[in-house]
Short mmCIF file of C-alpha atoms in Angstrom, two decimals:
data_model
loop_
_atom_site.label_atom_id
_atom_site.label_comp_id
_atom_site.label_asym_id
_atom_site.label_seq_id
_atom_site.Cartn_x
_atom_site.Cartn_y
_atom_site.Cartn_z
CA UNK A 1 0.00 0.00 0.00
CA UNK A 2 2.84 2.38 0.80
CA UNK A 3 4.42 1.62 -2.58
CA UNK A 4 1.15 2.31 -4.40
CA UNK A 5 0.62 5.56 -2.50
CA UNK A 6 4.18 6.68 -3.21
CA UNK A 7 3.94 5.85 -6.91
CA UNK A 8 0.62 7.66 -7.27
CA UNK A 9 2.24 10.89 -6.06
CA UNK A 10 5.64 10.58 -7.72
CA UNK A 11 6.44 12.89 -10.63
CA UNK A 12 8.34 10.10 -12.41
CA UNK A 13 6.94 6.87 -10.95
CA UNK A 14 8.83 3.62 -11.21
CA UNK A 15 5.58 1.85 -12.05
CA UNK A 16 2.73 3.79 -13.58
CA UNK A 17 -0.49 2.71 -11.89
CA UNK A 18 -2.20 2.63 -15.27
CA UNK A 19 -0.14 -0.47 -16.08
CA UNK A 20 -1.57 -2.86 -13.44
CA UNK A 21 -4.97 -1.11 -13.69
CA UNK A 22 -5.41 -2.37 -17.26
CA UNK A 23 -7.79 -5.34 -17.36
CA UNK A 24 -5.57 -7.53 -19.54
CA UNK A 25 -2.48 -6.96 -17.45
CA UNK A 26 -4.29 -7.22 -14.11
CA UNK A 27 -5.75 -10.55 -15.19
CA UNK A 28 -2.34 -11.82 -16.31
CA UNK A 29 -0.70 -10.69 -13.06
CA UNK A 30 -3.40 -12.21 -10.83
CA UNK A 31 -3.53 -15.53 -12.67
CA UNK A 32 0.27 -15.73 -12.56
CA UNK A 33 0.23 -15.21 -8.79
CA UNK A 34 -2.34 -17.97 -8.29
CA UNK A 35 -0.45 -20.32 -10.62
CA UNK A 36 2.78 -19.58 -8.76
CA UNK A 37 1.13 -20.47 -5.46
CA UNK A 38 -0.18 -23.78 -6.75
CA UNK A 39 2.88 -24.74 -8.79
CA UNK A 40 5.60 -24.05 -6.24
CA UNK A 41 3.56 -25.60 -3.44
CA UNK A 42 2.91 -28.69 -5.54
CA UNK A 43 6.57 -29.09 -6.48
CA UNK A 44 7.65 -28.93 -2.84
CA UNK A 45 5.15 -31.51 -1.62
CA UNK A 46 5.61 -33.76 -4.63
CA UNK A 47 9.32 -33.98 -3.78
CA UNK A 48 8.36 -34.98 -0.23
CA UNK A 49 5.87 -37.52 -1.58
CA UNK A 50 8.35 -39.16 -3.92
CA UNK A 51 10.84 -39.66 -1.10
CA UNK A 52 8.55 -40.50 1.82
CA UNK A 53 5.90 -42.62 0.08
CA UNK A 54 7.48 -43.93 -3.12
CA UNK A 55 10.90 -44.14 -1.41
CA UNK A 56 12.84 -42.31 -4.12
CA UNK A 57 16.40 -41.26 -3.37
CA UNK A 58 17.21 -37.53 -3.53
CA UNK A 59 18.94 -38.10 -6.89
CA UNK A 60 15.99 -40.04 -8.30
CA UNK A 61 13.63 -37.33 -7.06
CA UNK A 62 15.59 -34.67 -8.92
CA UNK A 63 15.62 -36.73 -12.10
CA UNK A 64 11.87 -37.31 -11.77
CA UNK A 65 11.28 -33.60 -12.31
CA UNK A 66 13.17 -33.44 -15.62
CA UNK A 67 10.03 -34.24 -17.66
CA UNK A 68 8.35 -31.28 -15.96
CA UNK A 69 10.99 -28.91 -17.32
CA UNK A 70 10.86 -30.53 -20.74
CA UNK A 71 7.08 -30.20 -20.83
CA UNK A 72 7.25 -26.46 -20.15
CA UNK A 73 9.78 -25.98 -22.96
CA UNK A 74 7.64 -27.99 -25.38
CA UNK A 75 4.45 -26.20 -24.35
CA UNK A 76 6.10 -22.81 -24.82
CA UNK A 77 7.11 -23.69 -28.36
CA UNK A 78 3.55 -24.80 -29.15
CA UNK A 79 2.10 -21.60 -27.65
CA UNK A 80 3.86 -19.43 -30.22
CA UNK A 81 1.95 -21.31 -32.92
CA UNK A 82 -1.41 -21.17 -31.14
CA UNK A 83 -1.38 -17.45 -30.30
CA UNK A 84 -1.66 -16.10 -33.89
CA UNK A 85 -4.67 -18.36 -34.46
CA UNK A 86 -6.53 -18.17 -31.15
CA UNK A 87 -5.22 -14.99 -29.54
CA UNK A 88 -3.61 -14.54 -26.14
CA UNK A 89 -6.69 -15.17 -24.02
CA UNK A 90 -7.81 -18.43 -25.62
CA UNK A 91 -4.27 -19.75 -25.62
CA UNK A 92 -4.10 -19.00 -21.89
CA UNK A 93 -7.35 -20.90 -21.39
CA UNK A 94 -6.02 -23.92 -23.27
CA UNK A 95 -2.83 -23.94 -21.22
CA UNK A 96 -4.54 -23.48 -17.88
CA UNK A 97 -7.09 -26.19 -18.66
CA UNK A 98 -4.27 -28.63 -19.44
CA UNK A 99 -2.37 -27.62 -16.30
CA UNK A 100 -5.47 -28.07 -14.14
CA UNK A 101 -6.16 -31.44 -15.75
CA UNK A 102 -2.66 -32.63 -14.92
CA UNK A 103 -2.99 -31.38 -11.35
CA UNK A 104 -6.32 -33.18 -10.88
CA UNK A 105 -4.67 -36.33 -12.24
CA UNK A 106 -2.20 -36.13 -9.37
CA UNK A 107 -4.80 -35.90 -6.57
CA UNK A 108 -5.56 -39.60 -5.87
CA UNK A 109 -1.93 -40.43 -5.07
CA UNK A 110 -0.97 -43.70 -3.47
CA UNK A 111 1.76 -46.33 -3.54
CA UNK A 112 -0.46 -48.60 -5.61
CA UNK A 113 -0.40 -46.20 -8.56
CA UNK A 114 3.29 -45.38 -8.43
CA UNK A 115 5.40 -42.99 -10.46
CA UNK A 116 5.05 -44.33 -13.99
CA UNK A 117 1.28 -44.82 -13.94
CA UNK A 118 0.33 -41.57 -12.24
CA UNK A 119 3.01 -39.05 -11.32
CA UNK A 120 4.86 -38.99 -14.65
CA UNK A 121 1.76 -38.61 -16.86
CA UNK A 122 0.38 -35.94 -14.51
CA UNK A 123 3.65 -33.99 -14.61
CA UNK A 124 3.81 -34.19 -18.41
CA UNK A 125 0.24 -32.96 -18.93
CA UNK A 126 0.58 -30.26 -16.27
CA UNK A 127 3.91 -28.89 -17.47
CA UNK A 128 2.81 -28.90 -21.11
CA UNK A 129 -0.23 -26.83 -20.15
CA UNK A 130 1.85 -24.45 -18.05
CA UNK A 131 4.26 -23.94 -20.93
CA UNK A 132 1.37 -22.99 -23.20
CA UNK A 133 0.03 -20.61 -20.54
CA UNK A 134 3.23 -18.76 -19.65
CA UNK A 135 3.83 -17.30 -23.13
CA UNK A 136 0.47 -15.53 -23.66
CA UNK A 137 0.41 -14.49 -19.99
CA UNK A 138 3.67 -12.63 -20.52
CA UNK A 139 2.42 -11.25 -23.83
CA UNK A 140 -0.78 -9.92 -22.22
CA UNK A 141 1.33 -7.90 -19.80
CA UNK A 142 2.74 -5.93 -22.76
CA UNK A 143 -0.55 -5.23 -24.52
CA UNK A 144 -0.79 -1.54 -25.39
CA UNK A 145 2.47 -0.62 -23.64
CA UNK A 146 5.03 1.60 -25.32
CA UNK A 147 8.60 0.43 -25.76
CA UNK A 148 9.86 2.72 -23.00
CA UNK A 149 7.53 0.99 -20.49
CA UNK A 150 7.82 -2.60 -21.74
CA UNK A 151 10.41 -3.59 -19.15
CA UNK A 152 8.39 -2.11 -16.29
CA UNK A 153 5.20 -3.78 -17.54
CA UNK A 154 6.78 -7.22 -17.83
CA UNK A 155 8.51 -7.15 -14.43
CA UNK A 156 5.30 -7.66 -12.40
CA UNK A 157 4.74 -10.97 -14.21
CA UNK A 158 7.81 -12.42 -12.49
CA UNK A 159 7.13 -10.56 -9.25
CA UNK A 160 3.57 -11.86 -8.93
CA UNK A 161 4.69 -15.41 -9.69
CA UNK A 162 7.34 -15.21 -6.97
CA UNK A 163 4.89 -13.68 -4.49
CA UNK A 164 2.45 -16.48 -5.20
CA UNK A 165 5.30 -18.95 -4.92
CA UNK A 166 6.11 -17.70 -1.43
CA UNK A 167 2.50 -17.90 -0.25
CA UNK A 168 1.60 -21.23 -1.84
CA UNK A 169 3.93 -23.55 0.10
CA UNK A 170 2.87 -21.97 3.41
CA UNK A 171 -0.80 -22.32 2.53
CA UNK A 172 -0.46 -25.93 1.38
CA UNK A 173 1.61 -26.78 4.44
CA UNK A 174 -1.27 -25.63 6.64
CA UNK A 175 -3.69 -27.74 4.62
CA UNK A 176 -1.35 -30.73 4.95
CA UNK A 177 -1.22 -30.42 8.73
CA UNK A 178 -4.99 -30.04 9.06
CA UNK A 179 -5.63 -33.06 6.83
CA UNK A 180 -3.19 -35.29 8.71
CA UNK A 181 -4.61 -34.33 12.11
CA UNK A 182 -8.15 -35.01 10.88
CA UNK A 183 -7.27 -38.59 9.86
CA UNK A 184 -7.49 -41.02 12.82
CA UNK A 185 -5.65 -43.86 11.08
CA UNK A 186 -1.93 -43.12 11.53
CA UNK A 187 -1.06 -45.26 8.51
CA UNK A 188 -3.14 -43.06 6.23
CA UNK A 189 -2.39 -39.66 7.77
CA UNK A 190 0.52 -38.76 5.52
CA UNK A 191 -1.19 -40.05 2.39
CA UNK A 192 -4.37 -38.11 3.12
CA UNK A 193 -2.25 -35.03 3.72
CA UNK A 194 -0.68 -35.31 0.27
CA UNK A 195 -4.07 -35.87 -1.35
CA UNK A 196 -5.46 -32.77 0.35
CA UNK A 197 -2.46 -30.71 -0.74
CA UNK A 198 -2.69 -31.78 -4.38
CA UNK A 199 -6.46 -31.19 -4.35
CA UNK A 200 -5.86 -27.66 -3.02
CA UNK A 201 -3.23 -27.04 -5.71
CA UNK A 202 -5.71 -28.26 -8.33
CA UNK A 203 -8.22 -25.79 -6.90
CA UNK A 204 -5.70 -22.97 -7.29
CA UNK A 205 -5.11 -23.94 -10.91
CA UNK A 206 -8.87 -23.86 -11.53
CA UNK A 207 -9.10 -20.44 -9.87
CA UNK A 208 -6.37 -19.21 -12.22
CA UNK A 209 -8.42 -20.54 -15.13
CA UNK A 210 -11.50 -18.66 -13.91
CA UNK A 211 -9.44 -15.48 -13.57
CA UNK A 212 -8.14 -15.90 -17.12
CA UNK A 213 -11.71 -16.19 -18.39
CA UNK A 214 -12.07 -12.50 -17.53
CA UNK A 215 -9.82 -11.68 -20.48
CA UNK A 216 -11.49 -10.63 -23.73
CA UNK A 217 -11.62 -13.45 -26.25
CA UNK A 218 -8.95 -11.83 -28.36
CA UNK A 219 -6.62 -9.64 -26.36
CA UNK A 220 -4.93 -7.20 -28.71
CA UNK A 221 -1.25 -7.78 -29.07
CA UNK A 222 -0.55 -4.44 -30.75
CA UNK A 223 2.15 -2.46 -28.98
CA UNK A 224 1.46 1.21 -28.83
CA UNK A 225 4.33 3.35 -29.84
#
């Protein structure tokens, strides 16, 4: 609040308030914050799950996340082909729907399903969707912004993702503790905690999708100069 008040009165503000006030940019910033909360929280607890339930070593856990990175790269390359045809907003919807689908796939975790049958496919679908989403989300932040303000307009995309990423793990950790304490069977406490966490992360992804639906169907990508 202090920052906003200071910028509103500054003669040469670091961040013009008209930038986050724009509907396209505000939607991109908010959805990115929600996605950051769900994604970073999920990654933290999935690492715990792989080691505590599936008994992966730390090295195997790290290697298990390689497909996630590859999926984001692949999704990003596909997004550049979808955006000219569908526009920024619809491409965001496609990506967020895929990411939410992958997150929902991860919810019913258990040792009976394992890594190959559940975790790996969920990570691939989720990361592919996120890769598709990230590109138009960043593009929406630059809609109608002059070249002299493009750097300032794009910076909040990373900031909001990091802010969401700092809140998400704390939020999901609280959910994990509540879920484990509510389960009387000690053998199922940890498993129910992970299921609750992944369900909450899936809910955050769906919230991000609902936020993105506020975007016009075809967000203009023309840069004012």
